Amino acid sequence: MKKVGFVSLGCPKNLVDSEVMMGQLKDAGYEITNSADDADTVVVNTCGFIESAKEESIEAILEATNLKEQGKAKKVVVAGCLVERYRDELVDELPEVDAFIGTNQLDKIVDATEKDKQDFNEIQLTPIGNKTATYLYDEYTPRLRATDSHTAFIKIAEGCDRPCAFCSIPSMRGSFRSRRFGSIMKEAQHLADQGVKELVLIAQDSSRYGEDLGDIDGLAILINELCKIEKIEWVRVMYTYPTHISDGFLKAIAENEKAVKYLDMPLQHASRNMLKAMKRGGTRESLQRLIKRVRDAVPEIAIRTTFIVGYPGETEEDFQELIKFIQNCKFDNVGVFTYSDEEGTPAFELGDKVPAEVAEERRKRLMEIQAEISRENNEEKVGKTYKVMFEGVSEESELLWQGRLEGQSQEIDGKVLINDAPEDFLPIHGKLVHVKITEAHNYDLVGEIV
Ligand code: SF4
């Protein structure tokens, strides 16, 4: 049986694309291996978002073509966002690569693997760049999941129509398009039957789910219905947009026990000047009102957000405004990125670029301030007991188990390290347990199962 090795880079949306490609190849009789070394074909699913991600993708492609030169792999297929952004350059500069498929061509992965270069290139379709991108996987698409058995991503929509000036995603993923409601519900039931306990809903712009299908508050309706699936314990939503946080959505989070009390909402900045230059709108005051509205609607909610520092034109004053904002809002989880100057985005044309070392120094300062805030938030949990999704032996130490609070998303937020449990405790992944918190760190917590 021919073996295909997969290298999946970038965000969870790209991971779902890899899972869909692996599912189709498995259905076509291929064996999927995560060791590229002993694969006949190596597929590199790339990320093309920012400089560091692009470099990582190119490195992975060169490692794969090296395996081919060594006579190990016979074929290299390159997929994903980098292909959408630089297809022509990649075709010219990487003749060793046998096939390139974009984010709108996931259903061509078997052809790309089976057909020889000449034949496959003949069936190459138009690049995604334009507004015609339509591809959406559905409940019948074979999918080989790469996440832990008890948690699964569901991509509820693809593409984005927002004008954020620093972002190249719309040019790589096409226009916003929602999956059909029924398709998501069937996939969710299917995942629940496979033993999945946590559904993580993802898209570039989850808040707009259903809008293009004529559904007002489609995301709220979806959450209400997904929470009715018996075997599911948690429903989590990632990547919401600040101007689209509806009362219906907050009500769905507040009123459904299975809807985790968690909001992932990238804000990118808080100074009026920067938000305007980023074409995101709003002010520190309007964002603080939004955070208050969210917390009034769902008092125990944990909020995750991300910021960009070093954006063209950012002054120390703008940065101070951002510091004041996070000190006021005391977010639970924060990611901070330095601006990446991406050609083809409106921001690339802006003057007044901030030196990289200044941007990096601002990123460090903001993370130091947030580490203290995160620790204070965690210290308030000591002595209290919380529902935790049990996830088995800890990555930190074999002597510890680990799990997550509702307010902790896998991989990107802190976790709960578990150092004690009743004698008769059965360590089942995905099981909800009660943990009494005994210790707080900057991001992680320590506790015992009671
Ligand atoms: S909403 Fe997100 S994906 Fe869409 S343009 Fe803005 S940053 Fe990019």
Coordinates of C-alpha atoms and ligand atoms in Angstrom, one line a residue:
M1 CA 0.0 0.0 0.0
K2 CA 1.4 3.4 -1.0
K3 CA 2.2 5.7 1.9
V4 CA 1.6 9.4 2.1
G5 CA 3.3 11.6 4.7
F6 CA 1.6 14.8 5.8
V7 CA 3.2 18.0 7.1
S8 CA 0.4 20.4 8.2
L9 CA 1.4 24.0 9.0
G10 CA -0.5 27.1 10.1
C11 CA -3.9 27.5 11.9
P12 CA -6.6 25.0 12.8
K13 CA -8.5 25.9 9.6
N14 CA -5.5 24.6 7.6
L15 CA -5.4 21.5 9.9
V16 CA -9.0 20.7 9.0
D17 CA -8.0 21.0 5.3
S18 CA -5.1 18.5 6.0
E19 CA -7.6 16.2 7.7
V20 CA -9.9 16.4 4.7
M21 CA -7.1 15.7 2.3
M22 CA -5.9 12.7 4.4
G23 CA -9.4 11.4 4.5
Q24 CA -9.7 11.4 0.8
L25 CA -6.3 9.7 0.3
K26 CA -7.2 7.0 2.9
D27 CA -10.5 6.4 1.1
A28 CA -8.5 6.0 -2.2
G29 CA -6.5 3.3 -0.6
Y30 CA -3.4 5.1 0.7
E31 CA -1.8 4.6 4.1
I32 CA -1.3 7.9 5.9
T33 CA 2.0 8.2 7.9
N34 CA 3.2 11.1 10.0
S35 CA 6.8 10.1 9.2
A36 CA 7.7 11.8 6.0
D37 CA 10.9 9.7 5.9
D38 CA 9.2 6.5 4.9
A39 CA 6.5 8.0 2.6
D40 CA 6.2 7.5 -1.1
T41 CA 4.5 10.9 -1.4
V42 CA 5.0 13.9 0.9
V43 CA 2.2 16.5 1.1
V44 CA 3.2 19.8 2.7
N45 CA 0.1 21.9 3.6
T46 CA 1.5 25.4 3.8
C47 CA 0.7 28.6 5.6
G48 CA 1.2 31.9 3.8
F49 CA 0.0 34.4 6.4
I50 CA 3.1 36.2 7.7
E51 CA 6.9 36.2 7.1
S52 CA 7.8 33.6 9.7
A53 CA 5.0 31.2 8.6
K54 CA 6.1 31.6 5.0
E55 CA 9.7 30.8 5.9
E56 CA 8.6 27.7 7.9
S57 CA 6.6 26.5 4.9
I58 CA 9.5 26.9 2.4
E59 CA 11.8 25.0 4.8
A60 CA 9.3 22.2 5.0
I61 CA 8.9 22.0 1.2
L62 CA 12.8 21.9 0.8
E63 CA 13.0 19.1 3.4
A64 CA 10.4 17.2 1.4
T65 CA 12.2 17.8 -2.0
N66 CA 15.5 16.7 -0.2
L67 CA 13.8 13.4 0.6
K68 CA 13.0 13.0 -3.1
E69 CA 16.6 13.8 -4.1
Q70 CA 17.7 11.1 -1.6
G71 CA 15.4 8.7 -3.4
K72 CA 13.2 8.2 -0.3
A73 CA 10.1 10.0 -1.5
K74 CA 8.9 9.7 -5.1
K75 CA 6.6 12.6 -5.1
V76 CA 6.1 16.0 -3.4
V77 CA 2.7 17.8 -3.3
V78 CA 2.4 21.3 -2.0
A79 CA -1.0 22.6 -0.8
G80 CA -2.4 25.5 1.2
C81 CA -2.3 29.2 1.5
L82 CA 1.3 29.8 0.3
V83 CA 0.2 28.2 -3.0
E84 CA -2.7 30.7 -3.3
R85 CA -0.5 33.6 -2.6
Y86 CA 2.6 32.7 -4.7
R87 CA 1.5 30.0 -7.1
D88 CA 3.4 31.3 -10.1
E89 CA 6.6 32.0 -8.2
L90 CA 6.5 28.6 -6.5
V91 CA 6.0 26.7 -9.9
D92 CA 8.9 28.6 -11.4
E93 CA 11.3 28.3 -8.4
L94 CA 10.5 24.8 -7.2
P95 CA 10.5 22.5 -10.3
E96 CA 11.2 19.5 -8.0
V97 CA 7.6 19.8 -6.7
D98 CA 5.2 17.5 -8.6
A99 CA 1.9 19.3 -7.9
F100 CA 0.5 22.4 -6.4
I101 CA -3.1 22.6 -5.1
G102 CA -4.7 25.6 -3.5
T103 CA -7.2 25.9 -0.7
N104 CA -10.1 25.7 -3.2
Q105 CA -8.8 22.4 -4.6
L106 CA -8.8 20.1 -1.6
D107 CA -10.9 17.6 -3.7
K108 CA -8.0 17.3 -6.2
I109 CA -5.5 15.8 -3.7
V110 CA -5.9 12.2 -5.0
D111 CA -5.4 13.4 -8.6
A112 CA -2.3 15.3 -7.5
T113 CA -0.9 12.2 -5.8
E114 CA -1.8 9.7 -8.5
K115 CA -1.3 11.6 -11.8
D116 CA 2.1 12.4 -13.1
K117 CA 3.1 16.0 -13.2
Q118 CA 2.3 16.6 -16.8
D119 CA -1.3 15.1 -16.6
F120 CA -2.1 16.9 -13.3
N121 CA -0.9 20.3 -14.5
E122 CA -3.3 19.9 -17.4
I123 CA -6.2 19.8 -15.1
Q124 CA -5.0 22.7 -13.0
L125 CA -7.9 25.0 -12.3
T126 CA -7.9 28.8 -12.0
P127 CA -6.1 30.1 -8.9
I128 CA -8.4 31.2 -6.1
G129 CA -7.4 34.9 -6.2
N130 CA -10.8 35.9 -7.6
K131 CA -14.2 35.8 -5.9
T132 CA -15.2 32.5 -7.4
A133 CA -13.8 30.3 -4.7
T134 CA -16.6 27.9 -3.6
Y135 CA -15.0 24.9 -2.0
L136 CA -16.5 23.8 1.3
Y137 CA -16.1 20.3 2.7
D138 CA -19.3 18.7 4.0
E139 CA -20.6 15.8 6.2
Y140 CA -19.9 13.3 3.4
T141 CA -16.3 14.4 2.8
P142 CA -13.9 11.7 4.2
R143 CA -11.9 13.3 7.0
L144 CA -9.0 11.7 9.0
R145 CA -8.8 13.7 12.3
A146 CA -5.4 14.6 13.7
T147 CA -6.6 16.0 17.0
D148 CA -7.0 14.1 20.3
S149 CA -9.9 11.6 20.1
H150 CA -12.1 13.7 22.5
T151 CA -11.9 17.0 20.7
A152 CA -12.6 18.0 17.1
F153 CA -12.6 21.2 15.0
I154 CA -15.6 21.9 12.8
K155 CA -15.0 24.4 10.1
I156 CA -18.4 26.2 9.8
A157 CA -17.4 28.7 7.1
E158 CA -14.6 29.6 4.8
G159 CA -13.1 32.9 3.5
C160 CA -13.4 36.5 4.7
D161 CA -14.8 39.7 3.3
R162 CA -13.4 42.1 5.9
P163 CA -10.9 44.9 5.0
C164 CA -8.3 44.5 7.7
A165 CA -5.4 46.3 6.2
F166 CA -2.6 44.0 7.4
C167 CA -4.3 40.8 6.4
S168 CA -3.7 38.6 3.3
I169 CA -6.2 35.9 4.3
P170 CA -9.0 37.1 2.0
S171 CA -6.7 36.8 -1.0
M172 CA -5.8 33.2 0.0
R173 CA -9.1 31.9 1.2
G174 CA -11.6 33.8 -1.0
S175 CA -15.0 35.3 -0.1
F176 CA -16.9 34.5 3.0
R177 CA -19.1 31.4 2.6
S178 CA -21.0 29.5 5.3
R179 CA -21.5 25.7 5.3
R180 CA -25.1 24.6 5.3
F181 CA -26.6 24.3 8.8
G182 CA -27.8 20.7 8.2
S183 CA -24.3 19.6 7.0
I184 CA -22.7 20.9 10.2
M185 CA -25.3 19.2 12.4
K186 CA -24.8 15.9 10.7
E187 CA -21.0 16.1 11.0
A188 CA -21.3 17.0 14.7
Q189 CA -23.6 14.0 15.4
H190 CA -21.1 11.8 13.5
L191 CA -18.2 13.2 15.6
A192 CA -20.2 12.7 18.8
D193 CA -20.8 9.0 17.7
Q194 CA -17.1 8.7 17.3
G195 CA -16.6 9.7 21.0
V196 CA -15.8 13.4 20.5
K197 CA -16.8 15.4 23.6
E198 CA -15.7 18.9 22.6
L199 CA -16.7 20.6 19.4
V200 CA -14.5 23.6 18.4
L201 CA -16.2 25.8 15.8
I202 CA -13.8 27.6 13.5
A203 CA -13.8 29.9 10.5
Q204 CA -11.9 33.1 9.6
D205 CA -15.0 35.0 10.7
S206 CA -17.2 32.8 12.9
S207 CA -19.5 35.6 14.0
R208 CA -20.9 36.0 10.5
Y209 CA -22.0 32.4 10.3
G210 CA -25.2 31.9 8.3
E211 CA -25.5 35.6 7.2
D212 CA -24.9 34.7 3.6
L213 CA -27.5 31.9 3.9
G214 CA -30.1 34.5 5.1
D215 CA -29.9 33.5 8.7
I216 CA -30.0 36.3 11.2
D217 CA -27.9 35.2 14.3
G218 CA -27.0 31.9 12.6
L219 CA -24.2 31.3 15.0
A220 CA -26.6 31.6 18.0
I221 CA -29.0 29.1 16.4
L222 CA -26.1 26.7 15.6
I223 CA -24.8 26.8 19.2
N224 CA -28.3 26.1 20.6
E225 CA -28.8 23.1 18.3
L226 CA -25.3 21.7 18.8
C227 CA -25.7 21.9 22.6
K228 CA -28.7 19.5 22.2
I229 CA -26.4 16.7 21.0
E230 CA -26.5 14.3 23.9
K231 CA -23.0 12.8 23.8
I232 CA -21.3 16.3 23.4
E233 CA -20.1 18.0 26.6
W234 CA -18.6 21.2 25.3
V235 CA -19.2 23.6 22.3
R236 CA -16.5 26.2 21.8
V237 CA -16.4 29.1 19.2
M238 CA -13.1 30.5 18.0
Y239 CA -12.3 33.6 15.8
T240 CA -15.3 36.0 16.5
Y241 CA -15.2 39.6 15.3
P242 CA -15.8 42.5 17.7
T243 CA -18.4 44.3 15.6
H244 CA -20.5 41.2 15.3
I245 CA -21.0 40.1 18.9
S246 CA -24.8 39.8 18.9
D247 CA -27.1 39.6 22.0
G248 CA -28.4 36.3 20.6
F249 CA -24.9 34.9 20.5
L250 CA -24.2 36.0 24.1
K251 CA -27.6 34.6 25.2
A252 CA -26.7 31.2 23.5
I253 CA -23.4 31.1 25.4
A254 CA -25.1 32.1 28.7
E255 CA -28.1 29.8 28.6
N256 CA -26.5 26.6 27.3
E257 CA -24.6 24.7 29.9
K258 CA -22.6 22.9 27.2
A259 CA -21.6 26.2 25.5
V260 CA -18.3 27.0 27.1
K261 CA -18.1 30.3 28.9
Y262 CA -15.3 31.4 26.6
L263 CA -14.9 34.2 24.0
D264 CA -12.1 34.2 21.4
M265 CA -12.2 37.7 19.8
P266 CA -9.0 39.1 18.2
L267 CA -9.0 42.9 18.8
Q268 CA -5.6 43.7 17.3
H269 CA -5.3 47.1 19.0
A270 CA -7.1 49.7 21.2
S271 CA -5.9 53.1 20.0
R272 CA -8.3 54.9 17.7
N273 CA -5.5 55.9 15.3
M274 CA -4.2 52.3 15.0
L275 CA -7.7 50.8 14.7
K276 CA -8.5 53.3 11.9
A277 CA -5.2 52.6 10.1
M278 CA -5.9 48.9 10.4
K279 CA -9.4 49.5 8.9
R280 CA -11.0 47.9 11.9
G281 CA -12.7 50.9 13.4
G282 CA -13.6 51.5 17.1
T283 CA -11.8 53.2 20.0
R284 CA -10.6 52.1 23.4
E285 CA -13.8 53.3 25.0
S286 CA -16.0 51.4 22.5
L287 CA -14.0 48.2 23.0
Q288 CA -14.2 48.6 26.8
R289 CA -18.0 49.0 26.5
L290 CA -18.1 45.8 24.4
I291 CA -16.1 43.9 27.0
K292 CA -18.5 45.1 29.7
R293 CA -21.5 44.1 27.6
V294 CA -20.0 40.6 27.2
R295 CA -19.3 40.2 30.9
D296 CA -22.7 41.5 31.9
A297 CA -24.3 38.9 29.6
V298 CA -22.0 36.0 30.7
P299 CA -20.5 36.9 34.1
E300 CA -18.1 34.0 34.3
I301 CA -16.9 34.2 30.7
A302 CA -13.1 33.9 30.0
I303 CA -12.0 36.2 27.2
R304 CA -9.1 35.5 24.8
T305 CA -7.8 38.1 22.4
T306 CA -4.8 39.0 20.3
F307 CA -3.0 42.2 19.5
I308 CA -0.5 43.4 16.8
V309 CA 2.2 45.8 17.9
G310 CA 4.6 47.8 15.7
Y311 CA 1.9 48.5 13.1
P312 CA 3.0 51.3 10.7
G313 CA 2.6 54.7 12.4
E314 CA 2.2 53.2 15.9
T315 CA 3.5 55.8 18.4
E316 CA 4.6 55.3 22.0
E317 CA 1.3 57.1 22.9
D318 CA -0.7 54.5 20.9
F319 CA 1.1 51.8 22.6
Q320 CA 0.5 53.3 26.1
E321 CA -3.2 53.3 25.1
L322 CA -3.0 49.6 24.5
I323 CA -1.3 49.0 27.8
K324 CA -4.0 51.0 29.6
F325 CA -6.7 48.9 27.8
I326 CA -5.4 45.5 28.8
Q327 CA -4.8 46.7 32.4
N328 CA -8.4 47.8 32.5
C329 CA -9.9 44.7 30.8
K330 CA -7.8 42.1 32.6
F331 CA -8.2 39.5 29.8
D332 CA -7.8 35.8 30.7
N333 CA -5.6 34.9 27.6
V334 CA -3.7 37.3 25.3
G335 CA -1.5 36.7 22.3
V336 CA 0.7 39.5 21.0
F337 CA 2.3 39.5 17.6
T338 CA 4.7 42.0 15.9
Y339 CA 3.4 43.5 12.7
S340 CA 4.5 41.6 9.5
D341 CA 4.9 43.8 6.4
E342 CA 3.0 41.7 3.8
E343 CA 3.1 42.8 0.2
G344 CA -0.3 42.9 -1.5
T345 CA -2.0 44.2 1.7
P346 CA -3.0 47.9 2.0
A347 CA -0.8 48.2 5.1
F348 CA 2.3 47.4 3.0
E349 CA 1.8 50.7 1.2
L350 CA 1.8 52.7 4.5
G351 CA 4.8 54.8 5.5
D352 CA 6.2 55.4 9.0
K353 CA 7.2 51.7 9.5
V354 CA 8.1 50.9 13.1
P355 CA 11.7 49.4 13.4
A356 CA 11.5 45.6 14.2
E357 CA 13.5 46.0 17.4
V358 CA 11.0 48.6 18.7
A359 CA 8.1 46.3 17.8
E360 CA 9.7 43.4 19.5
E361 CA 10.4 45.4 22.7
R362 CA 6.7 46.5 22.7
R363 CA 5.6 42.8 22.3
K364 CA 7.8 41.8 25.3
R365 CA 6.5 44.7 27.5
L366 CA 2.9 43.9 26.7
M367 CA 3.4 40.1 27.4
E368 CA 5.1 40.9 30.8
I369 CA 2.2 43.1 31.8
Q370 CA -0.3 40.4 30.7
A371 CA 1.6 37.7 32.5
E372 CA 1.0 39.5 35.8
I373 CA -2.7 40.0 35.0
S374 CA -3.1 36.3 34.0
R375 CA -1.4 35.3 37.3
E376 CA -3.8 37.5 39.3
N377 CA -6.8 36.1 37.5
N378 CA -5.4 32.6 38.2
E379 CA -4.8 33.3 41.9
E380 CA -8.5 34.2 42.4
K381 CA -9.2 30.5 41.4
V382 CA -7.2 29.0 44.2
G383 CA -9.3 27.1 46.7
K384 CA -12.3 26.9 44.3
T385 CA -13.5 23.8 42.4
Y386 CA -14.1 23.9 38.6
K387 CA -15.3 21.5 35.9
V388 CA -12.2 20.3 33.9
M389 CA -12.1 18.3 30.7
F390 CA -9.6 15.5 31.6
E391 CA -6.9 15.0 28.9
G392 CA -4.6 12.3 30.4
V393 CA -0.9 12.3 31.1
S394 CA 0.6 15.8 31.2
E395 CA 3.2 17.0 28.6
E396 CA 5.0 18.5 31.5
S397 CA 5.6 15.3 33.5
E398 CA 4.5 11.7 33.5
L399 CA 3.8 12.1 37.2
L400 CA 1.0 14.6 36.4
W401 CA -2.3 14.5 34.6
Q402 CA -3.7 17.5 32.8
G403 CA -7.0 19.0 31.7
R404 CA -8.6 22.2 30.7
L405 CA -11.1 24.6 32.2
E406 CA -13.9 25.9 29.9
G407 CA -11.9 29.1 29.7
Q408 CA -8.8 27.3 28.3
S409 CA -8.6 26.3 24.6
Q410 CA -6.3 23.5 23.6
E411 CA -2.7 24.4 22.6
I412 CA -3.1 28.2 22.9
D413 CA -4.2 28.9 26.5
G414 CA -3.0 27.6 29.9
K415 CA -4.0 24.2 31.3
V416 CA -4.8 22.5 34.6
L417 CA -2.1 20.2 35.9
I418 CA -3.6 17.5 38.1
N419 CA -1.5 16.0 40.9
D420 CA -4.0 14.0 42.9
A421 CA -7.3 12.1 42.4
P422 CA -9.5 9.7 44.4
E423 CA -8.2 6.1 44.4
D424 CA -11.1 4.8 42.2
F425 CA -10.7 7.5 39.6
L426 CA -10.8 6.2 36.0
P427 CA -8.6 8.3 33.7
I428 CA -10.9 8.7 30.7
H429 CA -9.9 11.3 28.1
G430 CA -12.7 13.9 27.5
K431 CA -14.4 13.1 30.8
L432 CA -15.6 16.1 32.8
V433 CA -14.1 16.0 36.3
H434 CA -14.2 18.4 39.3
V435 CA -10.9 19.9 40.2
K436 CA -10.1 21.9 43.3
I437 CA -7.4 24.5 42.4
T438 CA -4.5 24.5 44.8
E439 CA -1.8 26.5 43.0
A440 CA -1.7 29.3 40.4
H441 CA 1.0 30.2 37.9
N442 CA 1.2 32.8 35.2
Y443 CA -0.8 30.6 32.7
D444 CA -1.2 27.1 34.2
L445 CA -3.1 26.0 37.3
V446 CA -2.5 23.1 39.6
G447 CA -5.2 21.1 41.3
E448 CA -6.6 17.8 42.6
I449 CA -9.6 15.8 41.4
V450 CA -12.4 15.8 44.0
Ligands
SF4_1 S1 -11.3 39.2 10.0 FE1 -9.4 38.0 10.2 S2 -9.2 36.8 8.4 FE2 -10.6 38.5 7.9 S3 -9.4 40.2 7.1 FE3 -9.6 40.5 9.3 S4 -7.8 39.6 10.2 FE4 -8.0 38.7 8.1

